[in-house]
Short mmCIF file of C-alpha atoms in Angstrom, two decimals:
data_model
loop_
_atom_site.label_atom_id
_atom_site.label_comp_id
_atom_site.label_asym_id
_atom_site.label_seq_id
_atom_site.Cartn_x
_atom_site.Cartn_y
_atom_site.Cartn_z
CA MET A 10 109.64 37.66 199.26
CA SER A 11 106.22 36.71 198.69
CA TRP A 12 104.30 34.44 201.07
CA ILE A 13 104.76 31.34 198.68
CA ALA A 14 108.35 31.98 198.07
CA ARG A 15 108.82 32.06 202.16
CA ARG A 16 107.04 28.68 202.39
CA ARG A 17 109.21 27.26 199.53
CA ALA A 18 112.40 28.38 201.28
CA ASP A 19 110.94 26.80 204.50
CA LEU A 20 110.36 23.59 203.14
CA LEU A 21 113.77 23.45 201.19
CA ALA A 22 115.54 24.38 204.31
CA GLY A 23 113.52 21.41 206.30
CA LEU A 24 114.48 19.11 203.69
CA GLY A 25 118.26 20.18 203.42
CA LEU A 26 118.63 19.96 207.10
CA LEU A 27 116.51 16.64 207.73
CA THR A 28 117.33 14.54 204.72
CA ARG A 29 120.13 13.75 202.28
CA LEU A 30 117.87 14.73 199.29
CA PRO A 31 119.64 17.01 196.99
CA VAL A 32 117.50 19.96 196.99
CA GLY A 33 120.34 22.73 196.73
CA TRP A 34 119.79 23.31 193.11
CA LEU A 35 115.97 24.05 193.92
CA ALA A 36 117.12 26.86 196.32
CA ARG A 37 118.68 28.98 193.98
CA GLY A 38 117.15 32.37 193.78
CA VAL A 39 115.05 31.60 196.87
CA GLY A 40 116.88 33.99 199.08
CA PRO A 41 117.89 33.92 202.62
CA VAL A 42 116.84 30.81 204.62
CA ASP A 43 115.46 31.41 208.15
CA MET A 44 116.01 27.97 209.82
CA ALA A 45 114.00 28.73 212.85
CA ARG A 46 110.93 29.75 210.73
CA SER A 47 111.29 26.37 208.85
CA VAL A 48 110.57 24.05 211.97
CA TRP A 49 106.80 24.10 210.79
CA THR A 50 108.25 21.75 207.75
CA TRP A 51 109.88 19.47 210.10
CA PRO A 52 106.86 17.20 210.76
CA LEU A 53 106.12 17.25 206.93
CA VAL A 54 109.45 16.00 206.22
CA GLY A 55 109.30 13.29 208.80
CA LEU A 56 106.05 12.49 207.52
CA GLY A 57 107.62 11.76 204.03
CA ALA A 58 110.38 9.66 205.40
CA GLY A 59 108.14 7.66 207.43
CA ALA A 60 105.57 7.09 204.46
CA VAL A 61 108.76 5.96 202.55
CA GLY A 62 109.83 3.51 205.07
CA GLY A 63 106.09 2.26 205.37
CA ALA A 64 105.85 1.63 201.72
CA VAL A 65 109.23 -0.33 201.71
CA LEU A 66 107.94 -2.48 204.74
CA ALA A 67 104.35 -3.31 203.05
CA GLY A 68 105.80 -3.64 199.64
CA LEU A 69 108.25 -6.34 200.95
CA SER A 70 105.58 -7.95 203.15
CA LEU A 71 103.46 -8.30 199.98
CA ALA A 72 106.22 -9.94 198.18
CA GLY A 73 106.24 -12.51 200.87
CA VAL A 74 109.35 -11.22 203.05
CA PRO A 75 108.76 -12.14 206.73
CA GLY A 76 107.74 -8.99 208.98
CA LEU A 77 111.13 -8.46 210.92
CA PRO A 78 113.38 -8.57 207.92
CA ALA A 79 111.13 -6.29 205.97
CA ALA A 80 110.81 -3.72 208.85
CA GLY A 81 114.59 -3.89 209.29
CA TRP A 82 114.73 -2.78 205.69
CA ALA A 83 112.28 -0.42 206.04
CA VAL A 84 114.42 1.22 208.88
CA ALA A 85 117.42 0.92 207.06
CA VAL A 86 115.97 2.84 203.91
CA GLN A 87 114.75 5.65 206.24
CA ILE A 88 118.30 6.10 207.56
CA LEU A 89 119.53 6.34 204.10
CA LEU A 90 117.30 8.99 203.41
CA THR A 91 117.85 11.00 206.56
CA GLY A 92 121.57 10.39 206.62
CA GLY A 93 121.45 8.57 210.12
CA LEU A 94 120.89 12.16 211.43
CA HIS A 95 118.78 11.55 214.54
CA GLU A 96 120.49 8.28 215.19
CA ASP A 97 123.87 10.04 215.60
CA GLY A 98 122.31 12.43 217.76
CA LEU A 99 121.15 9.77 219.88
CA ALA A 100 124.29 7.85 220.18
CA ASP A 101 126.05 11.21 221.16
CA MET A 102 123.45 12.20 223.76
CA ALA A 103 123.87 8.79 225.36
CA ASP A 104 127.53 8.80 225.49
CA GLY A 105 127.41 12.26 226.84
CA PHE A 106 124.94 11.94 229.30
CA GLY A 107 125.96 8.43 230.62
CA GLY A 108 129.89 9.11 230.43
CA GLY A 109 130.30 12.79 231.47
CA ARG A 110 130.86 13.67 235.11
CA ASP A 111 129.75 17.42 234.85
CA ARG A 112 128.16 19.75 232.27
CA ALA A 113 131.35 20.73 230.43
CA ARG A 114 132.55 17.02 230.34
CA LYS A 115 129.30 16.20 229.05
CA LEU A 116 128.99 18.42 226.19
CA GLU A 117 132.59 17.64 225.26
CA ILE A 118 131.76 13.89 225.03
CA MET A 119 128.84 14.79 222.68
CA ARG A 120 131.00 16.85 220.48
CA ASP A 121 133.21 13.86 220.01
CA SER A 122 132.38 11.95 216.62
CA ARG A 123 133.65 8.64 218.28
CA ILE A 124 130.99 6.41 219.82
CA GLY A 125 131.18 4.79 222.89
CA ALA A 126 129.42 1.76 224.84
CA TYR A 127 126.52 4.01 225.98
CA GLY A 128 126.12 5.21 222.27
CA VAL A 129 126.10 1.63 220.90
CA LEU A 130 123.70 0.33 223.32
CA ALA A 131 121.28 3.37 222.85
CA LEU A 132 121.34 3.05 219.17
CA GLY A 133 121.14 -0.58 219.14
CA LEU A 134 118.14 -0.97 221.33
CA SER A 135 116.54 1.96 219.86
CA LEU A 136 116.77 0.14 216.15
CA LEU A 137 115.69 -3.02 217.63
CA VAL A 138 112.52 -1.60 219.11
CA ARG A 139 111.79 0.44 215.98
CA ALA A 140 112.01 -2.49 213.64
CA THR A 141 110.14 -4.83 215.92
CA ALA A 142 107.47 -2.22 216.57
CA ALA A 143 106.94 -1.38 212.89
CA ALA A 144 106.80 -5.01 211.82
CA ALA A 145 103.84 -5.35 214.56
CA THR A 146 102.08 -2.24 213.40
CA PRO A 147 98.94 -2.53 211.16
CA HIS A 148 98.88 -0.41 208.30
CA PRO A 149 102.55 0.30 208.21
CA ILE A 150 102.48 3.00 205.63
CA ALA A 151 100.29 5.30 207.87
CA ALA A 152 101.61 4.06 211.10
CA MET A 153 105.28 5.00 210.19
CA ALA A 154 104.47 8.18 208.53
CA VAL A 155 102.49 9.34 211.81
CA ALA A 156 105.51 8.30 213.77
CA GLY A 157 107.88 10.30 211.35
CA ALA A 158 105.76 13.45 211.70
CA LEU A 159 105.11 13.36 215.40
CA SER A 160 108.69 12.24 216.38
CA ARG A 161 110.05 15.50 214.23
CA ALA A 162 107.37 17.64 216.18
CA THR A 163 109.00 16.63 219.39
CA MET A 164 112.14 18.27 218.31
CA THR A 165 110.42 21.46 217.82
CA GLY A 166 109.00 21.24 221.33
CA VAL A 167 112.52 20.45 223.00
CA LEU A 168 113.89 23.51 220.87
CA ALA A 169 111.17 25.80 221.99
CA ALA A 170 111.10 24.47 225.68
CA LEU A 171 114.93 24.65 226.44
CA PRO A 172 117.75 27.41 225.77
CA PRO A 173 120.72 26.29 223.96
CA ALA A 174 123.34 24.43 225.99
CA ARG A 175 126.21 25.98 223.90
CA SER A 176 126.15 28.95 221.54
CA ASP A 177 127.59 27.05 218.47
CA GLY A 178 125.94 24.33 216.45
CA ILE A 179 122.71 24.47 214.76
CA ALA A 180 120.40 24.38 217.76
CA GLY A 181 122.45 27.15 219.23
CA THR A 182 122.38 29.50 216.31
CA MET A 183 118.65 29.10 215.58
CA GLY A 184 117.54 31.74 217.75
CA GLY A 185 114.12 31.97 218.99
CA ILE A 186 111.43 29.79 217.42
CA PRO A 187 108.60 32.01 215.99
CA ARG A 188 105.28 30.96 217.79
CA PRO A 189 103.30 30.67 214.39
CA ALA A 190 105.78 28.21 212.90
CA LEU A 191 105.88 26.29 216.09
CA GLY A 192 102.19 26.00 216.18
CA ALA A 193 101.75 25.18 212.62
CA GLY A 194 104.23 22.13 212.89
CA LEU A 195 102.38 20.68 216.12
CA LEU A 196 99.13 21.28 214.46
CA LEU A 197 100.19 19.51 211.18
CA SER A 198 101.58 16.36 213.20
CA ALA A 199 98.53 16.19 215.11
CA LEU A 200 96.35 16.68 212.00
CA ALA A 201 98.34 13.73 210.23
CA ALA A 202 97.83 11.62 213.08
CA ALA A 203 93.99 12.15 213.22
CA TRP A 204 93.87 11.74 209.35
CA LEU A 205 95.94 8.60 208.86
CA VAL A 206 95.41 6.17 211.72
CA ALA A 207 92.28 5.48 214.08
CA PRO A 208 91.22 7.70 216.71
CA ALA A 209 92.47 5.31 219.61
CA ARG A 210 95.84 5.06 217.89
CA ALA A 211 96.18 8.60 217.10
CA THR A 212 95.47 9.60 220.64
CA ALA A 213 98.11 7.18 221.94
CA ALA A 214 100.66 8.31 219.55
CA CYS A 215 100.22 12.15 220.38
CA LEU A 216 100.30 11.12 224.13
CA ALA A 217 103.63 9.12 223.48
CA ALA A 218 105.03 11.96 221.44
CA ALA A 219 103.96 14.29 224.40
CA VAL A 220 105.66 12.36 227.11
CA SER A 221 108.83 11.87 225.05
CA THR A 222 109.09 15.65 224.78
CA ALA A 223 108.65 16.19 228.43
CA GLY A 224 110.93 13.34 229.36
CA ILE A 225 113.85 14.27 227.20
CA ALA A 226 113.44 17.87 227.90
CA ARG A 227 113.72 17.31 231.70
CA LEU A 228 116.67 15.13 231.40
CA ALA A 229 118.61 17.50 229.17
CA ARG A 230 117.94 20.33 231.27
CA ARG A 231 119.38 18.41 234.45
CA GLN A 232 122.36 16.93 232.64
CA ILE A 233 123.59 20.01 230.47
CA GLY A 234 121.31 23.05 231.17
CA GLY A 235 119.29 22.82 227.69
CA GLN A 236 119.36 21.47 224.34
CA THR A 237 121.81 20.71 221.43
CA GLY A 238 121.17 19.08 218.07
CA ASP A 239 122.27 15.89 219.56
CA VAL A 240 119.42 16.19 221.96
CA LEU A 241 117.00 16.90 219.28
CA GLY A 242 117.99 14.17 217.15
CA GLY A 243 117.96 11.83 220.43
CA THR A 244 114.48 12.91 221.21
CA ALA A 245 113.27 12.08 217.65
CA SER A 246 114.66 8.86 217.65
CA ILE A 247 113.19 8.14 221.15
CA ALA A 248 109.79 9.45 220.28
CA GLU A 249 109.67 7.43 217.07
CA CYS A 250 110.16 4.22 219.10
CA ALA A 251 107.54 5.23 221.54
CA ILE A 252 104.98 6.29 219.00
CA LEU A 253 105.53 3.13 217.00
CA THR A 254 105.10 0.95 220.19
CA VAL A 255 102.04 2.42 221.45
CA MET A 256 100.40 2.02 217.89
CA ALA A 257 101.36 -1.54 217.62
CA ALA A 258 99.78 -2.10 221.23
CA VAL A 259 96.59 -0.16 221.00
#
């Protein structure tokens, strides 16, 4: 497989995993997909999803819709685009970490598709913070694109920092993350921040992403001894809230 074909396969794998876009027909004839190698594309996918949400917010604001309702619709469009993947992970992670007595019980709760009180609270608060921060952020297209890119980069950081908490599931079957793919993803997300927003906001956004990654990684290690797909999704959701908040404040 040529270098270009491998990069195309990586991008299609990232889009197929992190969005609901019908990319399956584009993958015909591409060859085997290496999900671990595709992590460098995750910030690019997040960048696109964030830009779409930002465009919705900007367009509705230009049409005279007040900031908060416009931001709510923008977040809703993003969730439709991603299939609520990260929000589902956040809710499951909150239920497991908050309701389980021990590691085994926490993992069992996280696997349960039903949502509990901790999940409802975490999901509701995250959507509230995300929408209000987006509404208060100047240049919403750039801000939400940067938040999307950096929040997906935090998933790669947690994935690389922690071992799988269980052997099944996407996070458990990806194996080792290639260092070039990890480095490329982190570099692309940082470059996006530096290019799209002012230096102070870019610096604050990168710091928020780094703190979110470190905080969730430490919490997940203490709670379940590693990471799962739900932990990765929860990390992205929390990081996006933190990034948008600091960019609105700076």
